[in-house]
Structure formats: structure tokens, C-alpha cells
Coordinates of C-alpha atoms in Angstrom, one line a residue:
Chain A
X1 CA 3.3 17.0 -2.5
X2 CA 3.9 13.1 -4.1
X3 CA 7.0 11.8 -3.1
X4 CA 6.5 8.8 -5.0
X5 CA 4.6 9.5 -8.4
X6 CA 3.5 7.0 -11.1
X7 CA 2.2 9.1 -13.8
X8 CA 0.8 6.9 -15.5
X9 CA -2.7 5.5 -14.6
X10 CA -3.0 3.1 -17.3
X11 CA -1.1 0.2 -19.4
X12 CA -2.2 -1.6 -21.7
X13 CA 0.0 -4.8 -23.5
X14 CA -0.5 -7.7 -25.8
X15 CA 0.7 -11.0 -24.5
X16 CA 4.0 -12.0 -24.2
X17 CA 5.5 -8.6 -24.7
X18 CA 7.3 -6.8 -22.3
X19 CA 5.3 -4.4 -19.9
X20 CA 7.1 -1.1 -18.4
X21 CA 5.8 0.1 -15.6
X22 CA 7.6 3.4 -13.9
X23 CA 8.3 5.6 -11.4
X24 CA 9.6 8.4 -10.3
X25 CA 10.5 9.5 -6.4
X26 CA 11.8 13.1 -4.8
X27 CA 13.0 12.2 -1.7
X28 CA 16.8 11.0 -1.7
X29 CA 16.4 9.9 1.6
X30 CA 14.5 6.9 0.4
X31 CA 16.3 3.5 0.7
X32 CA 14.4 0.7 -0.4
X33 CA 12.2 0.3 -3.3
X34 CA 8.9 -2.2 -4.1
X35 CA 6.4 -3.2 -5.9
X36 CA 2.6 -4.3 -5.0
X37 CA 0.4 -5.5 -7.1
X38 CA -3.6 -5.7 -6.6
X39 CA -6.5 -7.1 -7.8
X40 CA -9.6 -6.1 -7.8
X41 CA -11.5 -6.6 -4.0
X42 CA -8.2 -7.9 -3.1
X43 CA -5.0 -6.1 -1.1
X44 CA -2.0 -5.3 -2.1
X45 CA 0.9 -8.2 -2.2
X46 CA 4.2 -7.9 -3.1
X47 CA 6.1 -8.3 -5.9
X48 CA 9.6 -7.3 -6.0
X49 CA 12.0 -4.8 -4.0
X50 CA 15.6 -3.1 -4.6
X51 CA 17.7 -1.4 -2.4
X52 CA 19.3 1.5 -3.4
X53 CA 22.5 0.1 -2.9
X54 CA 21.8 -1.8 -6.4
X55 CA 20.7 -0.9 -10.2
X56 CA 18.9 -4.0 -10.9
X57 CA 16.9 -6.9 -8.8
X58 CA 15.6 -10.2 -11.0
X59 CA 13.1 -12.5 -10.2
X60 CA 11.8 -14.8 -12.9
X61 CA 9.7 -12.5 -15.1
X62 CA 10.0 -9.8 -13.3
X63 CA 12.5 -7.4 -12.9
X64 CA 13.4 -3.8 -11.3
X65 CA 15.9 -1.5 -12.3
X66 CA 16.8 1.6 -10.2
X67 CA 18.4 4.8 -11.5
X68 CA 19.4 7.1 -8.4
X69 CA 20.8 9.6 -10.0
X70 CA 17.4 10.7 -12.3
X71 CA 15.4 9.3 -9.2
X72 CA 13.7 6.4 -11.0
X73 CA 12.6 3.1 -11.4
X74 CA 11.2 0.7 -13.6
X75 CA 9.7 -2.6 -13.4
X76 CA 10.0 -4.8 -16.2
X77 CA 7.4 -7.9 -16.6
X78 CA 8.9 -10.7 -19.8
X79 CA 7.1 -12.0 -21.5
X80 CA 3.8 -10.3 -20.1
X81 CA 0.2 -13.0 -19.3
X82 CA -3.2 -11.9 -19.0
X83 CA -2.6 -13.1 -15.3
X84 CA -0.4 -10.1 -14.6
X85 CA -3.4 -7.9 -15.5
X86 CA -3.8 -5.5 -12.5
X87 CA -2.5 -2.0 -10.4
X88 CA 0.6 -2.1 -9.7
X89 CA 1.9 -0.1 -7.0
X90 CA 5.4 1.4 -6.4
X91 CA 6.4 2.3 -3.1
X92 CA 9.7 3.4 -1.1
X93 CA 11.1 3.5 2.8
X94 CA 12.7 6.3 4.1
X95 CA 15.8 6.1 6.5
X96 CA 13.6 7.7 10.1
X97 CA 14.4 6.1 13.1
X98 CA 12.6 2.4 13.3
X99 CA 9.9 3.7 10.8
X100 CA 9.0 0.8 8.8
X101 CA 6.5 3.3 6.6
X102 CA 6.4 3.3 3.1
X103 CA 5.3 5.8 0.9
X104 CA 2.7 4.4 -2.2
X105 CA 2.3 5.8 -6.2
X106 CA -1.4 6.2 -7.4
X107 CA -0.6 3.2 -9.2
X108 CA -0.9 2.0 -12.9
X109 CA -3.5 -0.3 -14.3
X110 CA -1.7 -3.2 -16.1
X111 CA -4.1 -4.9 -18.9
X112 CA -2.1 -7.5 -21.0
X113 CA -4.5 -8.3 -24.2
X114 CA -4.6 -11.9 -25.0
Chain B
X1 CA -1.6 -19.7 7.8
X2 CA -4.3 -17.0 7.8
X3 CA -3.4 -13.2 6.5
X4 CA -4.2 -9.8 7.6
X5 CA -7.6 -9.9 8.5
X6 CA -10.2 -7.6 7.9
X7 CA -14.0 -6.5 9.4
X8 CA -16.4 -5.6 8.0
X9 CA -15.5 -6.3 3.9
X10 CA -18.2 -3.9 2.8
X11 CA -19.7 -1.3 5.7
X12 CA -22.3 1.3 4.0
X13 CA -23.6 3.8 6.3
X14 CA -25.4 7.5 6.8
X15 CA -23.4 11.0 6.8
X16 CA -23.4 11.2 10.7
X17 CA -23.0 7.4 11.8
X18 CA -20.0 6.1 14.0
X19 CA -17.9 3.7 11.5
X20 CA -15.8 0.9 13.4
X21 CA -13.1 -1.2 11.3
X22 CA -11.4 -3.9 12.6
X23 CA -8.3 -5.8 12.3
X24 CA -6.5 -9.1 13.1
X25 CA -2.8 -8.9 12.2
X26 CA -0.6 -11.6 11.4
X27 CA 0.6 -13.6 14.5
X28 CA 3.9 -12.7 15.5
X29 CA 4.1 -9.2 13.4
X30 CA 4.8 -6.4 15.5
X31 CA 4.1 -3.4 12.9
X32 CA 0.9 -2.9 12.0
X33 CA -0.8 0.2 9.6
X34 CA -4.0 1.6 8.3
X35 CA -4.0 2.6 5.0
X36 CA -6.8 4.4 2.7
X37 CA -7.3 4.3 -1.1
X38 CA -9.2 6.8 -3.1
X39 CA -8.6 7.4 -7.1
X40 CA -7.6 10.7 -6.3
X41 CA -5.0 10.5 -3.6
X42 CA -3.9 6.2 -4.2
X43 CA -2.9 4.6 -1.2
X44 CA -2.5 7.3 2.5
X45 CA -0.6 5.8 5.5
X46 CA -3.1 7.1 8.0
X47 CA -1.5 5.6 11.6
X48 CA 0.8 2.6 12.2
X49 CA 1.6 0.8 15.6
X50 CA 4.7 -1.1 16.6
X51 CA 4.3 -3.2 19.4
X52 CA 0.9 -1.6 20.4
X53 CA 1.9 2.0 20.7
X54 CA 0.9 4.2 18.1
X55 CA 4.5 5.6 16.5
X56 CA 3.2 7.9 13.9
X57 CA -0.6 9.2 13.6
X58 CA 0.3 12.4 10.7
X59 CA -2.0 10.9 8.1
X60 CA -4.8 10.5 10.5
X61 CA -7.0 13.2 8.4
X62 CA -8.6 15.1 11.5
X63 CA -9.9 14.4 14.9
X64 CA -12.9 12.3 14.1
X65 CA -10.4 9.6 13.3
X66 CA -9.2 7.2 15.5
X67 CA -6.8 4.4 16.1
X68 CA -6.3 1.7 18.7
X69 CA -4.5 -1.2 19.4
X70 CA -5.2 -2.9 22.6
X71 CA -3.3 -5.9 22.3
X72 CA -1.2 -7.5 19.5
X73 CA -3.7 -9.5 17.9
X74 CA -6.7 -6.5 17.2
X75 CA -6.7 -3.4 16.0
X76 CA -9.9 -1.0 15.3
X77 CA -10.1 2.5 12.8
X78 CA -13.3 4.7 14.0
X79 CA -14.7 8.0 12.3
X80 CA -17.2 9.4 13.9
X81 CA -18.9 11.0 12.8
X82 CA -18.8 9.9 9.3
X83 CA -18.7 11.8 6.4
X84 CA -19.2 11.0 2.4
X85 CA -15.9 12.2 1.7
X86 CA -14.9 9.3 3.8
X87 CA -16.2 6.8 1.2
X88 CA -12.8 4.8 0.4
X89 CA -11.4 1.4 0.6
X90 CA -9.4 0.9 3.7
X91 CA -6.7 -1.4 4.3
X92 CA -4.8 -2.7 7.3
X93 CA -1.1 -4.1 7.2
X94 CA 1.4 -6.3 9.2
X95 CA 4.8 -6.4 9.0
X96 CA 7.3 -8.2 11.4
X97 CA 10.4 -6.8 13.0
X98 CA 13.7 -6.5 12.0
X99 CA 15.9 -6.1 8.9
X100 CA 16.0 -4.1 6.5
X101 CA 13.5 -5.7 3.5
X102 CA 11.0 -6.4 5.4
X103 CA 7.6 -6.2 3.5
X104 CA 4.3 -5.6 4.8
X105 CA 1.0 -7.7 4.3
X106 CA -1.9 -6.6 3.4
X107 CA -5.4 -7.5 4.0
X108 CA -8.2 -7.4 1.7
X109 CA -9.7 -4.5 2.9
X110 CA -12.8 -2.8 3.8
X111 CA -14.8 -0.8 1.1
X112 CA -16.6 2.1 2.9
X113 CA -19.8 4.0 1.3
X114 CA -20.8 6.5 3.7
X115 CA -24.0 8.1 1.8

């Protein structure tokens, strides 16, 4: 069962819109939210986080907004750039112990059109 | 500063074969993890370490998986024997200790074809 579910796979934006990229989670236990982003051959780096202890986290472009009570997040890219073409991962941390695990989405294929 | 580093990038081998990935986390970090990514299932925590000790091995998919850390600076995945169904891209990770935000580092990852 997908404690962390991106539903969906694909994206696609002209330039300098905004792109909405979302997620949905089951677990209540989970405290901390990010984003990855990957291109292709390369691994996953991160983007931006939120704890649950907030609604909303900025940073330049990008930003996330958390909703606890429906269980869902969002990450906002404005104005989107062909650069910010690639999967975007969400993932959250669970309160256990010292587990430092997080749990990933399938991901969403981000394509901003020039 | 050098990343999460990764051996081999590319590793294609026959149903059967003994598969041995390696990894070289970040200096200092004292988490690392082995992820997989297939279309189907995204990106599986398999094992991660803290401090060299394996803390949590659940995603390990069966027995002919396997996990080490000998010291802080390596780290190998082996299946053997290999299966197709194994084909996937496989990641390792680093994260250091402490706090609460703490993200984790990825390296670039090996893509597995076992035919």
C-alpha cells in the first residue's frame, strides 16, 4: 500500500507559467515533507522541504504548501523554465525512533514547453 | 567536494550471475541507504545503515539480497543470483546526523540490466 502517492505521472507547461505538482500522503505519523528532483542518468537532489508544523515553505521560485488536514501537498514552481524540466519526487519522514527513512511518490514528469 | 559515489554506472549481466554494487558515501555522513527505482513501484528503501550497522533491512526483497558496510567510507548491494526482474536503477544515499531536516544525498546511480 502507497503511503506517499503522486498520481500523476506526467506534467506538461509552457514557460513562465506556474507548474503544480502534488501529493497526497496516508500516514499521519509523517513529519517532514520534501521534494527531489531528477534528471535523466542523474540522482535525485533536493529541492525544498516543510515541516508539518507549517502550511507554506518559499524559496525563490519555488514553493510548498502543506494541507494536514486533507493530507496534501503541493509544490508550486513561478514562473516555470525549460531548465525545471524533469521527475519530481515527493517524499515524507515518519516519527520511529532515529529512523532518518523517507518514504518516495512514483514521481511526476515535469516538461515546461519553451 | 565529491558526492555519493557510485560503482559500476551501467552493470549488464546473465539471469544467474552474482551482481556487486558499490558505494562511497559522503565523508562525515553517518546514514547511508540503498534505494531501487522501477516505473512500476518509483523509488523502494531497500536497507539503510547508521554508523555501520544495518538499522532497517524490510525492503530488502528476499534472501538473495545483500547489504554490507564494513567501514564508513564503503558500502556494497549483492544479488545473487540475479534475476531479470532485478533490472532497475539503483541508488545509494548519505545523510549526516542530527536535526530534524536533514536531507539525504544521492548518487547517480547504477542502471542494472540483468538479461
Amino acid at each position: 500500500d502507497q503511503q506517499v502517492k503522486q498520481n500523476s505521472p506526467s506534467l506538461s507547461v509552457q514557460e513562465g507559467r506556474i507548474s503544480i505538482l502534488n501529493c497526497d500522503y496516508t500516514n499521519s505519523m509523517f513529519d517532514y515533507f520534501l521534494w527531489y528532483k531528477k534528471y535523466p542518468a542523474e540522482g535525485p537532489t533536493f529541492l525544498i522541504s516543510i515541516s508539518s508544523i507549517k502550511d507554506k515553505n518559499e524559496d525563490g521560485r519555488f514553493t510548498v504548501f502543506l494541507n494536514k488536514s486533507a493530507k496534501h501537498l503541493s509544490l508550486h514552481i513561478v514562473p516555470s523554465q525549460p531548465g525545471d524540466s524533469a521527475v519530481y519526487f515527493c517524499a515524507a519522514r515518519g516519527l520511529s525512533g532515529s529512523a532518518r527513512q523517507l518514504t518516495f511518490g512514483s514521481g511526476t514528469q515535469l516538461t515546461v514547453l519553451p | 567536494d565529491a558526492g555519493v559515489i557510485q560503482s559500476p554506472r551501467h552493470e549488464v549481466t546473465e539471469m544467474g550471475q552474482e551482481v556487486t554494487l558499490r558505494c562511497k558515501p559522503i565523508s562525515g555522513h553517518d546514514y547511508l541507504f540503498w534505494y531501487r527505482q522501477t516505473m512500476m513501484r518509483g523509488l523502494e528503501l531497500l536497507i539503510y545503515f547508521n554508523n555501520n550497522v544495518p538499522i532497517d533491512d524490510s525492503g530488502m526483497p528476499e534472501d538473495r539480497f545483500s547489504a554490507k558496510m564494513p567501514n564508513a567510507s564503503f558500502s556494497t548491494l549483492k544479488i545473487q543470483p540475479s534475476e531479470p526482474r532485478d533490472s532497475a536503477v539503483y541508488f545509494c544515499a548519505s545523510s549526516p546526523s542530527g536535526g530534524a531536516g536533514e536531507t539525504q544525498y544521492f548518487g547517480p546511480g547504477t542502471r542494472l540490466l540483468v538479461l
